[in-house]
Short mmCIF file of C-alpha atoms in Angstrom, two decimals:
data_model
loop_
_atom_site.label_atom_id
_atom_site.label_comp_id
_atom_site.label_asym_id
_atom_site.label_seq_id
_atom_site.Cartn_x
_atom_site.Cartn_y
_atom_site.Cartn_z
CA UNK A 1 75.73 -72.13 116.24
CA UNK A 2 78.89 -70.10 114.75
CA UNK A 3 81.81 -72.09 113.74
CA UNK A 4 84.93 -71.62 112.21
CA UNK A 5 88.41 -68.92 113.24
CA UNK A 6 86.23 -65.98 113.10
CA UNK A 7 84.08 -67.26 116.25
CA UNK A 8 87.39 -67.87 117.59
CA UNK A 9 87.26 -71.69 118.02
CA UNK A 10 89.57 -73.79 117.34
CA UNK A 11 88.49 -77.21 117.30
CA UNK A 12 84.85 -78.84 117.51
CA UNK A 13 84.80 -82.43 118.72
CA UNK A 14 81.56 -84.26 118.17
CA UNK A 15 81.52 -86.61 120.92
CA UNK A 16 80.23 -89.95 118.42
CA UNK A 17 79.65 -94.21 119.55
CA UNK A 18 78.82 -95.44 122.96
CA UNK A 19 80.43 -95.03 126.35
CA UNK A 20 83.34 -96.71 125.72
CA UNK A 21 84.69 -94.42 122.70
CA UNK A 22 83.21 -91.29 124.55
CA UNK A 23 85.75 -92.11 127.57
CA UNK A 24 88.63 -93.26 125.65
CA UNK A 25 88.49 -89.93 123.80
CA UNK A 26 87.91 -87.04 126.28
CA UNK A 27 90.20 -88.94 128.46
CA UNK A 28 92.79 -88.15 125.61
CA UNK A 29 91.52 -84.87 125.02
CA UNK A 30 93.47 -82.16 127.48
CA UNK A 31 96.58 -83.57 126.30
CA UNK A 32 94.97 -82.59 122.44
CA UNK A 33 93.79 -79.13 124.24
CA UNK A 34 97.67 -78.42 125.42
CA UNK A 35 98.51 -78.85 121.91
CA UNK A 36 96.37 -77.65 119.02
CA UNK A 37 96.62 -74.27 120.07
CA UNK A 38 92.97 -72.84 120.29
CA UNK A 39 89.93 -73.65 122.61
CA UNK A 40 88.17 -76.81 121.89
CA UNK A 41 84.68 -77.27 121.94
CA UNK A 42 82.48 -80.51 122.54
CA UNK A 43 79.31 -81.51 121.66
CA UNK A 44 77.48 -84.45 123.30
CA UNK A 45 73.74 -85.56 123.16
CA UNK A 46 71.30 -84.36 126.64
CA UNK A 47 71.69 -88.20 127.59
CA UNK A 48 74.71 -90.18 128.38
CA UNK A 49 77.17 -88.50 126.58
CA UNK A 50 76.23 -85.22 128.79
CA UNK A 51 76.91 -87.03 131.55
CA UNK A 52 80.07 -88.69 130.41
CA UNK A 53 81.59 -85.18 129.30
CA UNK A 54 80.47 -83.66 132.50
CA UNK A 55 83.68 -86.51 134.06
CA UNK A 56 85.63 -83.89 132.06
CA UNK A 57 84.83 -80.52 132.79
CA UNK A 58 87.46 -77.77 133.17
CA UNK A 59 90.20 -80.97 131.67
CA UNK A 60 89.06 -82.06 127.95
CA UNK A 61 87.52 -78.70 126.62
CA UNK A 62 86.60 -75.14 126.88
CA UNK A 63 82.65 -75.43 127.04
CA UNK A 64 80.04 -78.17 126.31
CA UNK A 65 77.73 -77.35 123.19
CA UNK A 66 74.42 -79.92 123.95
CA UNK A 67 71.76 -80.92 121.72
CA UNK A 68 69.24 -82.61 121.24
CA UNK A 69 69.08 -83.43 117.66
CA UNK A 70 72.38 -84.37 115.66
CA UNK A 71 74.17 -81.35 114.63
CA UNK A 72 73.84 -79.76 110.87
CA UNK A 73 77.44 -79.64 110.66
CA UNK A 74 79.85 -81.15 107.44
CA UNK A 75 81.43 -83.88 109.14
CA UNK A 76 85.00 -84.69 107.45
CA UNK A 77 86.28 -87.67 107.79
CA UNK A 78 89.53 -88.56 109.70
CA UNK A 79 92.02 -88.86 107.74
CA UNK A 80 95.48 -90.96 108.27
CA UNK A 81 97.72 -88.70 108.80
CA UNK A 82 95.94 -85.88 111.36
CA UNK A 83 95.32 -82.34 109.74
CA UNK A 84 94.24 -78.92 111.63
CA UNK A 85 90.55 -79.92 110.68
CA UNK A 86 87.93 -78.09 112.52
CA UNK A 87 85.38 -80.65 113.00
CA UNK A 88 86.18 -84.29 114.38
CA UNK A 89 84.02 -86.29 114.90
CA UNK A 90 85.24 -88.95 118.26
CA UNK A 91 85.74 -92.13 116.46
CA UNK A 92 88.73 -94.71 115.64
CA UNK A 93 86.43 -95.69 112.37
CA UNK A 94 87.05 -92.69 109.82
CA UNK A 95 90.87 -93.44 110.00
CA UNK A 96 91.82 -94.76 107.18
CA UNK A 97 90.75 -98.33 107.13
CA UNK A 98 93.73 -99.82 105.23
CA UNK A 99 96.28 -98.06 107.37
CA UNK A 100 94.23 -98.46 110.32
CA UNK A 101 94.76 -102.75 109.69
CA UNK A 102 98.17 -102.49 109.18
CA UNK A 103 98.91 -100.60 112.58
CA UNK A 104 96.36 -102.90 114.15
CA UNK A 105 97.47 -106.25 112.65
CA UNK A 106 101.33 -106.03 111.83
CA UNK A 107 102.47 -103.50 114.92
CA UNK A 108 99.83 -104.59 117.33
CA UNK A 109 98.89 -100.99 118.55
CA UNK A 110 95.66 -100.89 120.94
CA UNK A 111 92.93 -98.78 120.47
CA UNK A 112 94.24 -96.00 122.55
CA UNK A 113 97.49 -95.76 120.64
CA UNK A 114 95.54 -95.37 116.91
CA UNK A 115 93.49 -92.63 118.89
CA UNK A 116 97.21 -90.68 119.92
CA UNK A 117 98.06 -90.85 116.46
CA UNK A 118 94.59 -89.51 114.96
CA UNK A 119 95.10 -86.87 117.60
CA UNK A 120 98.77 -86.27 117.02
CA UNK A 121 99.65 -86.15 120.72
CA UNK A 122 102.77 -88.52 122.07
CA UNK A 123 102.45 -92.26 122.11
CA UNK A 124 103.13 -91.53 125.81
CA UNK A 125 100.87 -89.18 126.08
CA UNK A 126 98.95 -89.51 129.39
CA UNK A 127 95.39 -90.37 129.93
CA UNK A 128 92.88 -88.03 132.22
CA UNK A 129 91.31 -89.72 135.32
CA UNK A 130 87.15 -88.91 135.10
CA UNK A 131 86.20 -86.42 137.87
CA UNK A 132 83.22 -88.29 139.82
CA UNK A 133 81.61 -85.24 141.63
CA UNK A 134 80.70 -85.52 145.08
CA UNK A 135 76.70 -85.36 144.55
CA UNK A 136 77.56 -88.49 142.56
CA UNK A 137 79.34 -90.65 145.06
CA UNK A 138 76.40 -89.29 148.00
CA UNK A 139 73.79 -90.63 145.93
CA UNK A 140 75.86 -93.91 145.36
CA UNK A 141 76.01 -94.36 148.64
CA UNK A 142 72.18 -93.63 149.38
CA UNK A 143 71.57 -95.88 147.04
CA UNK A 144 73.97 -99.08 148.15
CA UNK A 145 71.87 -97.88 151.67
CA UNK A 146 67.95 -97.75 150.18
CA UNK A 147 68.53 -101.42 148.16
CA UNK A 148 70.59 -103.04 151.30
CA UNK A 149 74.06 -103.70 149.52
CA UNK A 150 77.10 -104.44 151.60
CA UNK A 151 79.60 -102.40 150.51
CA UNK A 152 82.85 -104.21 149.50
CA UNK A 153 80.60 -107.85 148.82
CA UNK A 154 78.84 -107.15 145.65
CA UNK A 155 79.20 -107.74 142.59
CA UNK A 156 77.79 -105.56 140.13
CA UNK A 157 77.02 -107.76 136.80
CA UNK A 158 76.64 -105.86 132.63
CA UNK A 159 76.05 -109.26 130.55
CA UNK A 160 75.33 -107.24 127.94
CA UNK A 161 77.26 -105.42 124.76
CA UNK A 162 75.76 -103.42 121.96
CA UNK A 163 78.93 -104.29 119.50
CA UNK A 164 80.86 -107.29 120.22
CA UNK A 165 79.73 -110.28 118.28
CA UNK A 166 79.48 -113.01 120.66
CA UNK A 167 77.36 -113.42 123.78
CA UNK A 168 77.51 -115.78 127.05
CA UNK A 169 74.42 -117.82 127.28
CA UNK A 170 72.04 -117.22 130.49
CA UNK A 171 73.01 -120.67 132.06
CA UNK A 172 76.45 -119.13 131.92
CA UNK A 173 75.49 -115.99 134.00
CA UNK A 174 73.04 -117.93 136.52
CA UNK A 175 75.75 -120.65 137.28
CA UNK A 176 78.24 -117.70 138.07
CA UNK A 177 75.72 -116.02 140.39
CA UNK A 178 75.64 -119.13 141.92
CA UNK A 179 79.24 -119.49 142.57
CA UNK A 180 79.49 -115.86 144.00
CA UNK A 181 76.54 -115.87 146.04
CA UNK A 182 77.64 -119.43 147.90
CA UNK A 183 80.73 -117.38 148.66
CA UNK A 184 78.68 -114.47 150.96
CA UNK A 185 78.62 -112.26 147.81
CA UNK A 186 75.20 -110.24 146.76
CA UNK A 187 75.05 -109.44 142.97
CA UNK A 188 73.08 -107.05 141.09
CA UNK A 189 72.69 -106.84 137.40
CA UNK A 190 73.07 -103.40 135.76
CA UNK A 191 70.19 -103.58 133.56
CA UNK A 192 70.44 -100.10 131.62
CA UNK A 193 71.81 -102.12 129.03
CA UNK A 194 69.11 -104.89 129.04
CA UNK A 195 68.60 -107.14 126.41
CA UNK A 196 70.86 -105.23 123.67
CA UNK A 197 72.90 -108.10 122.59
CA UNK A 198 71.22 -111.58 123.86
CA UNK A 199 67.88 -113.25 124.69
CA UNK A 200 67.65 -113.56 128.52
CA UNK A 201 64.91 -116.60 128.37
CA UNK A 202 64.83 -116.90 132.02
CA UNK A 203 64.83 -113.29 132.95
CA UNK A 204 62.59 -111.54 134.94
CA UNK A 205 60.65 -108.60 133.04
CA UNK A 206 63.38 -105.80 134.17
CA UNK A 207 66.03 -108.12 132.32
CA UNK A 208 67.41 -109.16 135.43
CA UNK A 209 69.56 -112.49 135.87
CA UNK A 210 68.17 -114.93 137.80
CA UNK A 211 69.32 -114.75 140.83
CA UNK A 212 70.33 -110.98 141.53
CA UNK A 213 68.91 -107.64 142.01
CA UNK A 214 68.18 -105.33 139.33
CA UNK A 215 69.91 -101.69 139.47
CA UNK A 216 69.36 -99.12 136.83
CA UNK A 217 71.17 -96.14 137.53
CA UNK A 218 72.84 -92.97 135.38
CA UNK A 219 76.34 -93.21 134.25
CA UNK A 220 76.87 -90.06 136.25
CA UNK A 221 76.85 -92.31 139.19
CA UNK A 222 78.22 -95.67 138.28
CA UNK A 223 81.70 -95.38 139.11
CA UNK A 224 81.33 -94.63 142.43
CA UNK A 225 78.19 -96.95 142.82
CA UNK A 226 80.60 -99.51 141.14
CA UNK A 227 83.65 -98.38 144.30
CA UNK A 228 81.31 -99.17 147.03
CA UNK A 229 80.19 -102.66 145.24
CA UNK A 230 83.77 -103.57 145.45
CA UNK A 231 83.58 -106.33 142.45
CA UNK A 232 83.01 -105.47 138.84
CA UNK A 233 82.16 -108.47 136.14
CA UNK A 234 81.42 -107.32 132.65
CA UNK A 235 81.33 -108.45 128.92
CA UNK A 236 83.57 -106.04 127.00
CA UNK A 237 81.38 -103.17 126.41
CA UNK A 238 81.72 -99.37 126.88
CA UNK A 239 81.29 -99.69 130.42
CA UNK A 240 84.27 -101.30 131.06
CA UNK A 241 86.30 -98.18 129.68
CA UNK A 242 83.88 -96.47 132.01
CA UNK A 243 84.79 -98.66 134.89
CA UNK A 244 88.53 -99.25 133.75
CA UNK A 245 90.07 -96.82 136.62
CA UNK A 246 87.62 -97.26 139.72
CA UNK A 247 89.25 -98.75 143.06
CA UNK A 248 87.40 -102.26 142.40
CA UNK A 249 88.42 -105.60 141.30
CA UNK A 250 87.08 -105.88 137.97
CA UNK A 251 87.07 -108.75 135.26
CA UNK A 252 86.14 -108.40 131.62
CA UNK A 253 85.16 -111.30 129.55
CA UNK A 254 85.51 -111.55 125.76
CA UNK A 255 83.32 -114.14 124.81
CA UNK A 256 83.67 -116.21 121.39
CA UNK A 257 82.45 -119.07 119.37
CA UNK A 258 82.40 -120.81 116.92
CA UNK A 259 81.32 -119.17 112.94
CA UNK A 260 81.69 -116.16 114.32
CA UNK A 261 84.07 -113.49 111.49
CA UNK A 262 84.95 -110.55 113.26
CA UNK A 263 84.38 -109.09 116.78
CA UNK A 264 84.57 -105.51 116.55
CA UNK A 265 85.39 -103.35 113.85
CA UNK A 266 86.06 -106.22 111.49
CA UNK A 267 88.92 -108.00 113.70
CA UNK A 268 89.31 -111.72 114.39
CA UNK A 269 88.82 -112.58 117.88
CA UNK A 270 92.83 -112.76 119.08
CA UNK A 271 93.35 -109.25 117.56
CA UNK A 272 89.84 -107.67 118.85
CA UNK A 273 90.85 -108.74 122.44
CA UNK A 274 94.28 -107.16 122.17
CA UNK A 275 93.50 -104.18 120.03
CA UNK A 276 90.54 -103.58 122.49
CA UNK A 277 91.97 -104.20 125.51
CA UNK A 278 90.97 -102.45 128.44
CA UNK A 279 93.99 -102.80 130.90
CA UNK A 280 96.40 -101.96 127.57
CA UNK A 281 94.17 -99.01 127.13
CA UNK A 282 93.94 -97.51 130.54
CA UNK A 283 97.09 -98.73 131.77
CA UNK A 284 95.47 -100.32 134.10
CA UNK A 285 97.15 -103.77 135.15
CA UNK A 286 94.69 -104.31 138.06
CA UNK A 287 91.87 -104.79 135.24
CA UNK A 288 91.88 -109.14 134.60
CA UNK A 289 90.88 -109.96 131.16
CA UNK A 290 89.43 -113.48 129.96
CA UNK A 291 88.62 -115.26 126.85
CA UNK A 292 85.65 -117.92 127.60
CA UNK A 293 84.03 -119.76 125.32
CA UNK A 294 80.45 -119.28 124.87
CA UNK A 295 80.00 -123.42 123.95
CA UNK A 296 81.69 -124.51 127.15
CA UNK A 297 80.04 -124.37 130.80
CA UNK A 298 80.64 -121.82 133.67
CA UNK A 299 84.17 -122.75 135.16
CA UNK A 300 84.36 -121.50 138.87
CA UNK A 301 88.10 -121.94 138.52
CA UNK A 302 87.83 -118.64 136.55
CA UNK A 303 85.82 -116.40 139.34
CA UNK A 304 87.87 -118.42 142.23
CA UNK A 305 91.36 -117.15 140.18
CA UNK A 306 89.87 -113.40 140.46
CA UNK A 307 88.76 -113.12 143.70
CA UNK A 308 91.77 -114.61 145.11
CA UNK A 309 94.07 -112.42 143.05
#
């Protein structure tokens, strides 16, 4: 692949991380494209990142490069005050660390705010909505139909994070099941992202909680799939960022305990849950946030508090 002024491009962002840094950036990047003056290109993976930049066709960049093996490209790293570079790669972690704590820590920005500034764009620069397609939301709906959900009473479960620290403990998740399902709900476990960050004991071989259904199905179609549930319940992972603007009610748990350093990125738990807030990020006040601890047992105060709200 050309690169560089004489190809005419101006910018190459290498789309870099999981699901949640993929959103948080292309959601950030036509407000970039307005500004820098030249086309922008992305490059994402055939997978999930594919599927994530497809949200953001014809809003974030001029054309998709895919591939299917990493890039040969010099990959400069972010620096802390943004320069015209013509390769960046998508990720909060090459700003410079020391600044990157002080902003964090002293001024309490969140995570979206440190990406504005890498990007140079207003603090109040506004975030792009994903574009679900319609092909997307038919074959959500075929497939609430084929595994006999009712749409508006279930709740679609991730357990599962590839990067925060700290996990809930099965009993946690089959007690909570429990609670939801007594109430008329059905719950299904999104089991794409089985097993990445605890040991389900109990679980069936798909990785399913006790107690629900298994679904496995392509980001392409989870927001809508996640619409016609009604009820999201997630630990903080990249599919809440995902999930952050879809017409459900949704609750993210940050789960901690005791030992434990840092959370994400090297933060203590207070500033991980602010700086990685997903209703600070989004905007999105509808989004309720809790901090449970991972020692103590389910409370159904805490789903009872949600639903009613």
């Amino acid at each position: 692949m050309t690169f560089g002024e004489d190809a005419g491009t101006s910018r190459l962002v290498v789309l870099f991380g999981g699901v949640g840094d993929q959103i948080l950036w292309l959601s950030l990047l036509p407000e970039f494209r307005k500004r820098c003056g030249g086309p922008v290109v992305v490059m994402a993976n055939q997978g999930g990142s594919r599927q994530i930049a497809d949200f953001f066709q014809g809003q974030a960049y001029d054309w998709l490069e895919c591939f299917q093996q990493p890039p040969s490209l010099q990959m400069p790293a972010t620096t802390s005050h943004f320069q015209p570079l013509r390769v960046i790669r998508a990720s909060h972690i090459f700003f410079d660390e020391r600044e990157r704590y002080q902003l964090i820590g002293r001024f309490g920005i969140g995570i979206a705010d440190l990406l504005r500034l890498i990007l140079d764009i207003p603090a109040d620069a506004p975030m792009t909505r994903p574009r679900v397609p319609d092909q997307a939301r038919q074959a959500a709906a075929e497939r609430m139909r084929d595994w006999d959900l009712p749409v508006g009473r279930t709740v679609l479960l991730s357990p599962w994070a590839h990067s925060w620290r700290c996990a809930l403990p099965e009993q946690w998740w089959i007690d909570a099941v429990r609670a939801l399902t007594r109430q008329g709900y059905k719950v299904v476990t999104n089991v794409a992202n089985r097993g990445r960050s605890i040991d389900m004991k109990g679980a069936d071989q798909l990785g399913c909680i006790p107690g629900t259904q298994a679904v496995d199905l392509p980001l392409s179609d989870m927001i809508p799939f996640a619409e016609l549930c009604g009820h999201f319940i997630g630990m903080r992972s990249g599919l809440c960022d995902l999930l952050a603007r879809a017409a459900a009610k949704k609750l993210v748990i940050y789960p901690y305990g005791e030992g434990i350093g840092h959370y994400l990125t090297g933060l203590p738990f207070d500033i991980a849950c602010r700086f990685w807030s997903v209703a600070k990020a989004f905007d999105s006040p509808d989004v309720r946030e809790e901090q449970v601890n991972s020692a103590a047992p389910f409370d159904p105060a805490l789903l009872e508090a949600w639903l009613a709200a």
